[in-house]
Amino acid sequence: MPRLRARTIPNRKETDLRKAWWMLALLALAELLGMSLWFTASATAAQLTARWGLGAGGAASLVAAVQIGFVAGTAIAALLNLADVVVARRYFAASALLAAAANASLLLATGVISASVSRFLTGFFLAGVYPPAMKMAASWFRRSRGLAIGIVVGALTIGKALPYLIGAVGTPAVRLVALATSAGAVFAAVLVFAVWEDGPHAFERRPFSWLLTGTIARHRHTRLAIAGYLGHMWELYAMWALVAAFFFDFFLARELTAGGAATRAGFVGFCVIAMGGIGSVVAGAWADRLGRERVTIAAMAVSGACSLVIGWLAAAPLAVVVLLALVWGFAIVADSAQFSAIVTEVAPPHAVGTALTLQTSLGFALTAASIWLTAEIAGRVGWGPAFSMLAIGPLLGIVAMARLKNTRLKTASDHLSRNAT
């Protein structure tokens, strides 16, 4: 008589955990592909400048247009509570498809005005790709939430660097970069719409209410988390948008041809921005063990120090400048995910999506100013003063996060005292 083999019943917890990591991998891939639309114009700035005779201000305006579009999109989404009202996978998928179409329309642009409209619309629709993903990831994780959101932010960081890599392979053709990134965003939309499921820790959905933004504005913990994020954002996108331009000048000063300088600057720009992907994941793991505020403070201290130094090193050896830039790229994004993770923890549960969207909207509104100001200062007096000015953001962010840390500790202590009595 054949021996019966015992059936092993999979542990429910192990099955749920495995599914959570699969969902996170799917979301990370979708974010990487979707957010690759962001720097399409920056990665092909040399070609667009030659085509339309743009100056430094014109090239910077194409970057600022994405930021402004994103601000407009997130502001409307926050006012309408879209991230708390609309089903996440539908919201993400529709936004990614519309952003892909807007990005591809850059190929139809005939000048800086029509190109700026294309970039504005790209940023506007990406408002439904970035902030909702933080909430989507959080729905699958509690204990490892910092790591989970860090992985998502790391993926989108590498996604934003992709146009530089595509552009660095041979001639940075606008058609190649625009079509490749748009195709990736379409795939991301299909992937999320067809496969994504919210996790067991999904946040409650509520009917639309004009009062949610007011609720967030009155909530001290959330206000401090947003203030820290604003300090971080003052530095981040100005560095991302202009680091390749800095290295273009760096290589050009070493008597490379404009084409050779552009290719090397694009490759270094990709590596510097992509280092933030590693920083996000590593800092996410640290934050779950050491505390989110502590990690954000350390990351801003390092990135602020880098911004104070690197612009003054035009005559330094290449290895020194690239190494410092890689450290800057690592640290400048390391804290990003933790600001989102903190908001998911401290904001009122029924308003988490709106809080994340509002946080992001305010942060990106600030980046439009910091990108423009940094480009102007660099053009007038050089990269040293321009990049040093960015250190103001991390300094103020450190102050906000130190206050939040003390406030949360006091709240926890008061709670324990009440329970004891």
Coordinates of C-alpha atoms in Angstrom, one line a residue:
M1 CA 0.0 0.0 0.0
P2 CA 1.5 3.3 -1.0
R3 CA 2.6 5.6 1.8
L4 CA 0.6 8.8 2.1
R5 CA 2.6 11.9 2.0
A6 CA 1.8 14.6 4.6
R7 CA 0.6 17.8 3.1
T8 CA 2.3 20.9 4.4
I9 CA -0.1 23.7 4.9
P10 CA 1.5 27.1 4.3
N11 CA 1.7 29.4 7.3
R12 CA -0.9 32.2 6.8
K13 CA 1.6 34.8 8.1
E14 CA 4.3 33.6 5.7
T15 CA 1.9 33.7 2.8
D16 CA 0.8 37.2 3.6
L17 CA 4.4 38.4 4.0
R18 CA 5.4 36.9 0.7
K19 CA 2.5 38.6 -1.0
A20 CA 3.3 41.9 0.7
W21 CA 6.9 41.8 -0.7
W22 CA 5.6 40.8 -4.2
M23 CA 3.2 43.7 -4.1
L24 CA 6.0 46.0 -3.0
A25 CA 8.2 44.8 -5.9
L26 CA 5.4 45.5 -8.4
L27 CA 4.8 49.0 -7.0
A28 CA 8.5 49.8 -7.0
L29 CA 8.8 48.8 -10.6
A30 CA 5.8 50.8 -11.5
E31 CA 7.2 53.9 -9.7
L32 CA 10.6 53.5 -11.4
L33 CA 9.0 53.4 -14.9
G34 CA 6.3 56.0 -14.2
M35 CA 8.7 58.6 -12.6
S36 CA 11.2 58.2 -15.5
L37 CA 9.2 60.9 -17.2
W38 CA 10.4 63.6 -14.9
F39 CA 13.7 64.6 -16.3
T40 CA 13.1 64.0 -20.0
A41 CA 13.8 67.6 -20.9
S42 CA 16.8 67.9 -18.5
A43 CA 18.5 64.9 -19.9
T44 CA 18.2 66.3 -23.5
A45 CA 18.8 69.9 -22.5
A46 CA 21.8 70.3 -24.8
Q47 CA 19.9 69.1 -27.9
L48 CA 16.8 71.3 -27.0
T49 CA 19.0 74.3 -26.4
A50 CA 20.7 73.9 -29.8
R51 CA 17.3 73.4 -31.5
W52 CA 15.6 76.4 -30.0
G53 CA 18.5 78.6 -28.9
L54 CA 17.7 78.4 -25.2
G55 CA 19.8 80.1 -22.6
A56 CA 20.4 78.7 -19.1
G57 CA 17.2 80.3 -18.0
G58 CA 15.2 78.7 -20.8
A59 CA 16.5 75.2 -20.0
A60 CA 15.8 75.7 -16.3
S61 CA 12.3 76.8 -17.1
L62 CA 11.5 73.3 -18.7
V63 CA 12.5 71.7 -15.4
A64 CA 10.5 74.3 -13.4
A65 CA 7.5 73.6 -15.6
V66 CA 7.4 70.0 -14.4
Q67 CA 7.6 71.1 -10.8
I68 CA 4.9 73.7 -11.2
G69 CA 2.6 71.2 -13.0
F70 CA 3.2 68.7 -10.2
V71 CA 2.3 71.3 -7.6
A72 CA -0.9 72.2 -9.4
G73 CA -1.8 68.5 -9.7
T74 CA -1.1 67.7 -6.0
A75 CA -2.9 70.9 -4.8
I76 CA -6.1 69.9 -6.7
A77 CA -5.8 66.3 -5.6
A78 CA -5.4 67.5 -2.0
L79 CA -8.4 69.8 -2.2
L80 CA -10.5 67.1 -3.8
N81 CA -9.2 64.4 -1.4
L82 CA -8.5 62.2 -4.5
A83 CA -6.0 59.9 -2.7
D84 CA -8.5 59.2 0.0
V85 CA -11.6 58.9 -2.2
V86 CA -10.6 57.2 -5.5
V87 CA -9.5 53.5 -5.6
A88 CA -5.7 53.5 -5.6
R89 CA -4.9 51.3 -8.6
R90 CA -7.4 53.2 -10.8
Y91 CA -6.0 56.6 -9.7
F92 CA -2.4 55.5 -10.3
A93 CA -3.1 53.8 -13.7
A94 CA -5.1 56.7 -15.1
S95 CA -2.5 59.3 -14.0
A96 CA 0.4 57.3 -15.4
L97 CA -1.3 56.9 -18.8
L98 CA -2.1 60.7 -19.0
A99 CA 1.5 61.6 -17.9
A100 CA 2.9 59.3 -20.6
A101 CA 0.8 61.0 -23.3
A102 CA 1.9 64.5 -22.0
N103 CA 5.5 63.5 -22.0
A104 CA 5.4 62.1 -25.6
S105 CA 3.8 65.4 -26.7
L106 CA 7.3 67.0 -26.2
L107 CA 8.1 65.6 -29.7
L108 CA 5.4 67.9 -31.1
A109 CA 6.7 71.0 -29.4
T110 CA 8.0 73.8 -31.7
G111 CA 9.6 76.1 -29.1
V112 CA 10.0 76.7 -25.4
I113 CA 6.4 77.7 -24.8
S114 CA 4.8 74.6 -26.2
A115 CA 7.6 72.5 -24.6
S116 CA 6.8 74.1 -21.2
V117 CA 3.1 73.2 -21.7
S118 CA 4.1 69.6 -22.4
R119 CA 6.3 69.5 -19.3
F120 CA 3.7 71.2 -17.1
L121 CA 1.1 68.6 -18.1
T122 CA 3.6 65.8 -17.4
G123 CA 4.1 67.1 -13.9
F124 CA 0.4 67.7 -13.4
F125 CA -0.5 64.0 -14.1
L126 CA 2.5 62.6 -12.2
A127 CA 0.7 64.0 -9.1
G128 CA -1.4 60.8 -9.3
V129 CA 1.7 58.5 -9.5
Y130 CA 4.0 59.6 -6.7
P131 CA 2.0 60.5 -3.5
P132 CA -0.6 57.7 -3.8
A133 CA 2.3 55.1 -4.0
M134 CA 3.4 56.0 -0.5
K135 CA -0.1 55.2 0.9
M136 CA -0.3 52.1 -1.3
A137 CA 3.0 50.7 0.1
A138 CA 2.0 51.5 3.7
S139 CA -1.1 49.4 3.3
W140 CA 1.0 46.3 3.3
F141 CA 3.5 47.1 6.1
R142 CA 3.5 48.4 9.6
R143 CA 6.7 47.2 11.3
S144 CA 8.8 47.6 8.2
R145 CA 7.0 50.6 6.8
G146 CA 10.2 52.8 6.7
L147 CA 12.0 50.1 4.6
A148 CA 9.0 49.6 2.4
I149 CA 8.5 53.2 1.5
G150 CA 12.2 53.6 1.2
I151 CA 12.2 50.9 -1.5
V152 CA 9.5 52.7 -3.4
V153 CA 11.3 56.1 -3.1
G154 CA 14.5 54.4 -4.1
A155 CA 12.9 53.0 -7.2
L156 CA 11.4 56.3 -8.3
T157 CA 14.8 57.9 -7.7
I158 CA 16.4 55.5 -10.1
G159 CA 13.5 56.1 -12.4
K160 CA 14.1 59.8 -12.4
A161 CA 17.8 59.2 -13.2
L162 CA 16.9 56.9 -16.2
P163 CA 16.6 59.7 -18.8
Y164 CA 20.2 60.7 -18.1
L165 CA 21.4 57.1 -18.7
I166 CA 19.4 56.8 -21.9
G167 CA 20.8 60.2 -23.0
A168 CA 24.4 59.2 -22.1
V169 CA 24.3 56.2 -24.5
G170 CA 25.3 57.9 -27.7
T171 CA 23.6 61.2 -28.7
P172 CA 20.9 62.2 -26.2
A173 CA 18.1 62.2 -28.8
V174 CA 14.8 63.8 -27.6
R175 CA 12.8 61.2 -29.6
L176 CA 14.5 58.2 -28.0
V177 CA 14.3 59.5 -24.4
A178 CA 10.7 60.7 -24.7
L179 CA 9.3 57.6 -26.4
A180 CA 11.3 55.2 -24.1
T181 CA 10.1 56.8 -20.9
S182 CA 6.5 57.2 -22.1
A183 CA 6.4 53.5 -23.0
G184 CA 7.7 52.6 -19.6
A185 CA 4.9 54.7 -17.9
V186 CA 2.2 53.0 -20.0
F187 CA 3.5 49.6 -18.9
A188 CA 3.5 50.8 -15.3
A189 CA -0.2 51.8 -15.6
V190 CA -1.2 48.5 -17.0
L191 CA 0.8 46.6 -14.4
V192 CA -0.8 48.4 -11.5
F193 CA -4.3 48.4 -12.8
A194 CA -4.2 44.6 -13.6
V195 CA -2.3 43.3 -10.6
W196 CA -2.3 45.7 -7.6
E197 CA -4.3 44.9 -4.5
D198 CA -4.4 47.0 -1.3
G199 CA -2.9 45.4 1.8
P200 CA -4.5 44.4 5.1
H201 CA -3.5 47.8 6.7
A202 CA -5.3 49.9 4.1
F203 CA -6.4 53.2 5.4
E204 CA -10.1 53.9 5.7
R205 CA -11.9 55.7 2.8
R206 CA -14.1 58.6 3.6
P207 CA -16.5 60.7 1.5
F208 CA -15.1 63.9 0.1
S209 CA -14.8 66.7 2.6
W210 CA -13.4 70.3 2.3
L211 CA -12.3 70.0 6.0
L212 CA -9.5 67.5 5.6
T213 CA -6.9 70.0 4.6
G214 CA -7.9 72.1 7.7
T215 CA -7.6 69.1 9.9
I216 CA -4.1 68.5 8.7
A217 CA -3.1 72.2 9.1
R218 CA -4.2 72.1 12.7
H219 CA -2.3 68.9 13.5
R220 CA 1.0 69.8 15.2
H221 CA 2.8 66.5 14.5
T222 CA 1.9 66.6 10.8
R223 CA 2.9 70.2 10.5
L224 CA 6.3 69.5 11.9
A225 CA 6.8 66.5 9.5
I226 CA 5.8 68.7 6.6
A227 CA 8.2 71.4 7.7
G228 CA 11.1 69.0 7.8
Y229 CA 10.1 67.8 4.3
L230 CA 10.2 71.3 3.0
G231 CA 13.8 71.8 4.2
H232 CA 14.7 68.6 2.5
M233 CA 13.0 69.6 -0.7
W234 CA 14.7 73.0 -0.9
E235 CA 17.9 71.2 -1.6
L236 CA 16.9 68.0 -3.4
Y237 CA 15.4 68.9 -6.7
A238 CA 17.8 71.8 -7.3
M239 CA 20.7 69.4 -6.9
W240 CA 19.0 66.8 -9.1
A241 CA 18.1 69.2 -11.8
L242 CA 21.5 70.9 -12.0
V243 CA 24.1 68.3 -11.0
A244 CA 24.6 67.3 -14.7
A245 CA 25.0 71.0 -15.6
F246 CA 27.6 71.4 -12.9
F247 CA 29.6 68.4 -14.3
F248 CA 29.2 69.6 -17.9
D249 CA 31.0 72.8 -16.9
F250 CA 33.5 70.7 -14.8
F251 CA 34.4 68.6 -17.9
L252 CA 34.3 71.5 -20.3
A253 CA 36.9 73.3 -18.2
R254 CA 39.2 70.3 -18.7
E255 CA 39.1 71.0 -22.5
L256 CA 36.7 68.3 -23.5
T257 CA 34.5 68.9 -26.5
A258 CA 30.9 70.0 -25.7
G259 CA 29.7 66.5 -26.9
G260 CA 32.2 64.7 -24.8
A261 CA 31.4 66.8 -21.8
A262 CA 27.7 66.3 -22.2
T263 CA 28.0 62.5 -22.4
R264 CA 30.3 62.3 -19.4
A265 CA 28.1 64.7 -17.4
G266 CA 25.0 62.7 -18.3
F267 CA 26.5 59.5 -17.1
V268 CA 27.8 61.0 -13.8
G269 CA 24.4 62.7 -13.3
F270 CA 22.7 59.3 -13.6
C271 CA 25.1 57.7 -11.1
V272 CA 24.7 60.6 -8.6
I273 CA 20.9 60.6 -8.7
A274 CA 20.7 56.8 -8.8
M275 CA 22.8 56.6 -5.6
G276 CA 19.8 58.0 -3.9
G277 CA 18.0 54.8 -4.6
I278 CA 20.5 52.9 -2.5
G279 CA 20.3 55.7 0.2
S280 CA 16.5 55.4 0.4
V281 CA 16.6 51.6 1.0
V282 CA 19.5 51.7 3.5
A283 CA 18.0 54.6 5.4
G284 CA 14.6 52.9 5.5
A285 CA 16.1 49.9 7.2
W286 CA 18.0 52.1 9.7
A287 CA 14.9 54.2 10.4
D288 CA 12.8 51.2 11.4
R289 CA 15.4 50.4 14.1
L290 CA 16.9 53.7 15.1
G291 CA 13.9 56.1 14.7
R292 CA 12.8 58.1 11.7
E293 CA 13.6 61.6 13.0
R294 CA 17.1 60.5 14.0
V295 CA 17.8 59.2 10.4
T296 CA 16.3 62.3 8.7
I297 CA 18.5 64.6 10.9
A298 CA 21.7 62.6 10.1
A299 CA 20.9 62.5 6.4
M300 CA 20.2 66.3 6.2
A301 CA 23.4 67.0 8.1
V302 CA 25.5 65.0 5.6
S303 CA 23.8 66.4 2.5
G304 CA 23.9 70.0 3.8
A305 CA 27.7 69.6 4.4
C306 CA 28.1 68.3 0.8
S307 CA 26.2 71.2 -0.7
L308 CA 28.5 73.7 1.2
V309 CA 31.6 72.2 -0.2
I310 CA 31.2 70.7 -3.7
G311 CA 30.6 73.8 -5.7
W312 CA 33.9 75.2 -4.7
L313 CA 35.9 72.2 -6.0
A314 CA 36.1 73.1 -9.7
A315 CA 39.9 72.7 -9.7
A316 CA 39.9 69.5 -7.6
P317 CA 40.8 66.0 -9.0
L318 CA 37.9 64.3 -10.8
A319 CA 37.9 61.3 -8.3
V320 CA 37.4 63.6 -5.3
V321 CA 34.6 65.6 -6.9
V322 CA 32.7 62.5 -8.2
L323 CA 33.1 60.7 -4.8
L324 CA 31.7 63.7 -2.9
A325 CA 28.9 64.0 -5.4
L326 CA 28.0 60.3 -4.9
V327 CA 27.9 60.8 -1.1
W328 CA 25.7 63.8 -1.7
G329 CA 23.4 61.8 -4.0
F330 CA 23.2 59.0 -1.3
A331 CA 22.4 61.3 1.6
I332 CA 20.1 63.8 -0.1
V333 CA 17.4 61.2 -0.8
A334 CA 18.0 59.0 2.2
D335 CA 15.6 60.9 4.4
S336 CA 12.9 61.4 1.7
A337 CA 10.9 58.3 2.3
Q338 CA 11.0 58.8 6.1
F339 CA 9.1 62.0 5.9
S340 CA 6.3 60.2 4.1
A341 CA 6.5 57.3 6.6
I342 CA 6.2 59.7 9.5
V343 CA 3.1 61.3 7.9
T344 CA 1.4 57.9 7.6
E345 CA 2.1 57.4 11.3
V346 CA 1.2 60.7 12.8
A347 CA -1.6 62.1 10.5
P348 CA -5.3 61.4 11.3
P349 CA -6.0 58.0 9.7
H350 CA -8.9 59.2 7.6
A351 CA -6.7 62.0 6.1
V352 CA -3.4 60.2 5.4
G353 CA -3.7 60.3 1.6
T354 CA -4.6 64.0 1.6
A355 CA -1.8 64.7 4.1
L356 CA 0.8 63.0 1.9
T357 CA -0.5 64.9 -1.2
L358 CA -0.5 68.2 0.6
Q359 CA 3.0 67.6 1.9
T360 CA 4.2 66.8 -1.6
S361 CA 2.4 69.8 -3.1
L362 CA 4.0 72.3 -0.7
G363 CA 7.4 70.7 -1.1
F364 CA 7.4 70.8 -4.9
A365 CA 6.1 74.4 -4.9
L366 CA 9.3 75.2 -3.0
T367 CA 11.5 73.3 -5.5
A368 CA 10.4 75.5 -8.4
A369 CA 11.9 78.5 -6.5
S370 CA 15.1 76.7 -5.4
I371 CA 15.8 75.4 -8.9
W372 CA 15.4 78.8 -10.5
L373 CA 17.4 80.6 -7.8
T374 CA 20.2 78.1 -7.9
A375 CA 20.5 78.3 -11.7
E376 CA 20.5 82.1 -11.5
I377 CA 23.2 82.3 -8.9
A378 CA 25.3 79.7 -10.7
G379 CA 25.0 81.7 -13.9
R380 CA 26.0 84.9 -12.2
V381 CA 28.6 84.1 -9.6
G382 CA 29.4 80.4 -10.0
W383 CA 28.6 77.0 -8.5
G384 CA 30.2 77.5 -5.1
P385 CA 27.7 80.1 -3.9
A386 CA 24.8 78.5 -5.7
F387 CA 25.2 75.0 -4.1
S388 CA 26.1 76.5 -0.7
M389 CA 22.8 78.4 -0.6
L390 CA 21.0 75.0 -0.7
A391 CA 22.3 74.2 2.8
I392 CA 19.7 76.5 4.2
G393 CA 17.0 73.9 3.6
P394 CA 18.7 71.0 5.5
L395 CA 19.5 73.3 8.4
L396 CA 15.8 74.4 8.9
G397 CA 14.7 70.8 8.3
I398 CA 16.9 69.5 11.1
V399 CA 15.3 72.1 13.5
A400 CA 11.8 70.9 12.5
M401 CA 12.6 67.2 12.9
A402 CA 14.3 67.7 16.3
R403 CA 11.2 69.5 17.5
L404 CA 9.0 66.6 16.2
K405 CA 11.2 64.0 17.9
N406 CA 10.8 65.9 21.2
T407 CA 7.1 66.3 20.7
R408 CA 6.5 62.7 19.9
L409 CA 8.6 61.6 22.9
K410 CA 6.6 63.9 25.2
T411 CA 3.3 62.6 23.8
A412 CA 4.4 59.0 24.4
S413 CA 5.5 59.8 27.9
D414 CA 2.2 61.6 28.7
H415 CA 0.3 58.6 27.4
L416 CA 2.3 56.2 29.6
S417 CA 1.8 58.4 32.6
R418 CA -2.0 58.5 32.1
N419 CA -2.1 54.7 31.7
A420 CA -0.1 54.2 34.9
T421 CA -2.5 56.3 36.9

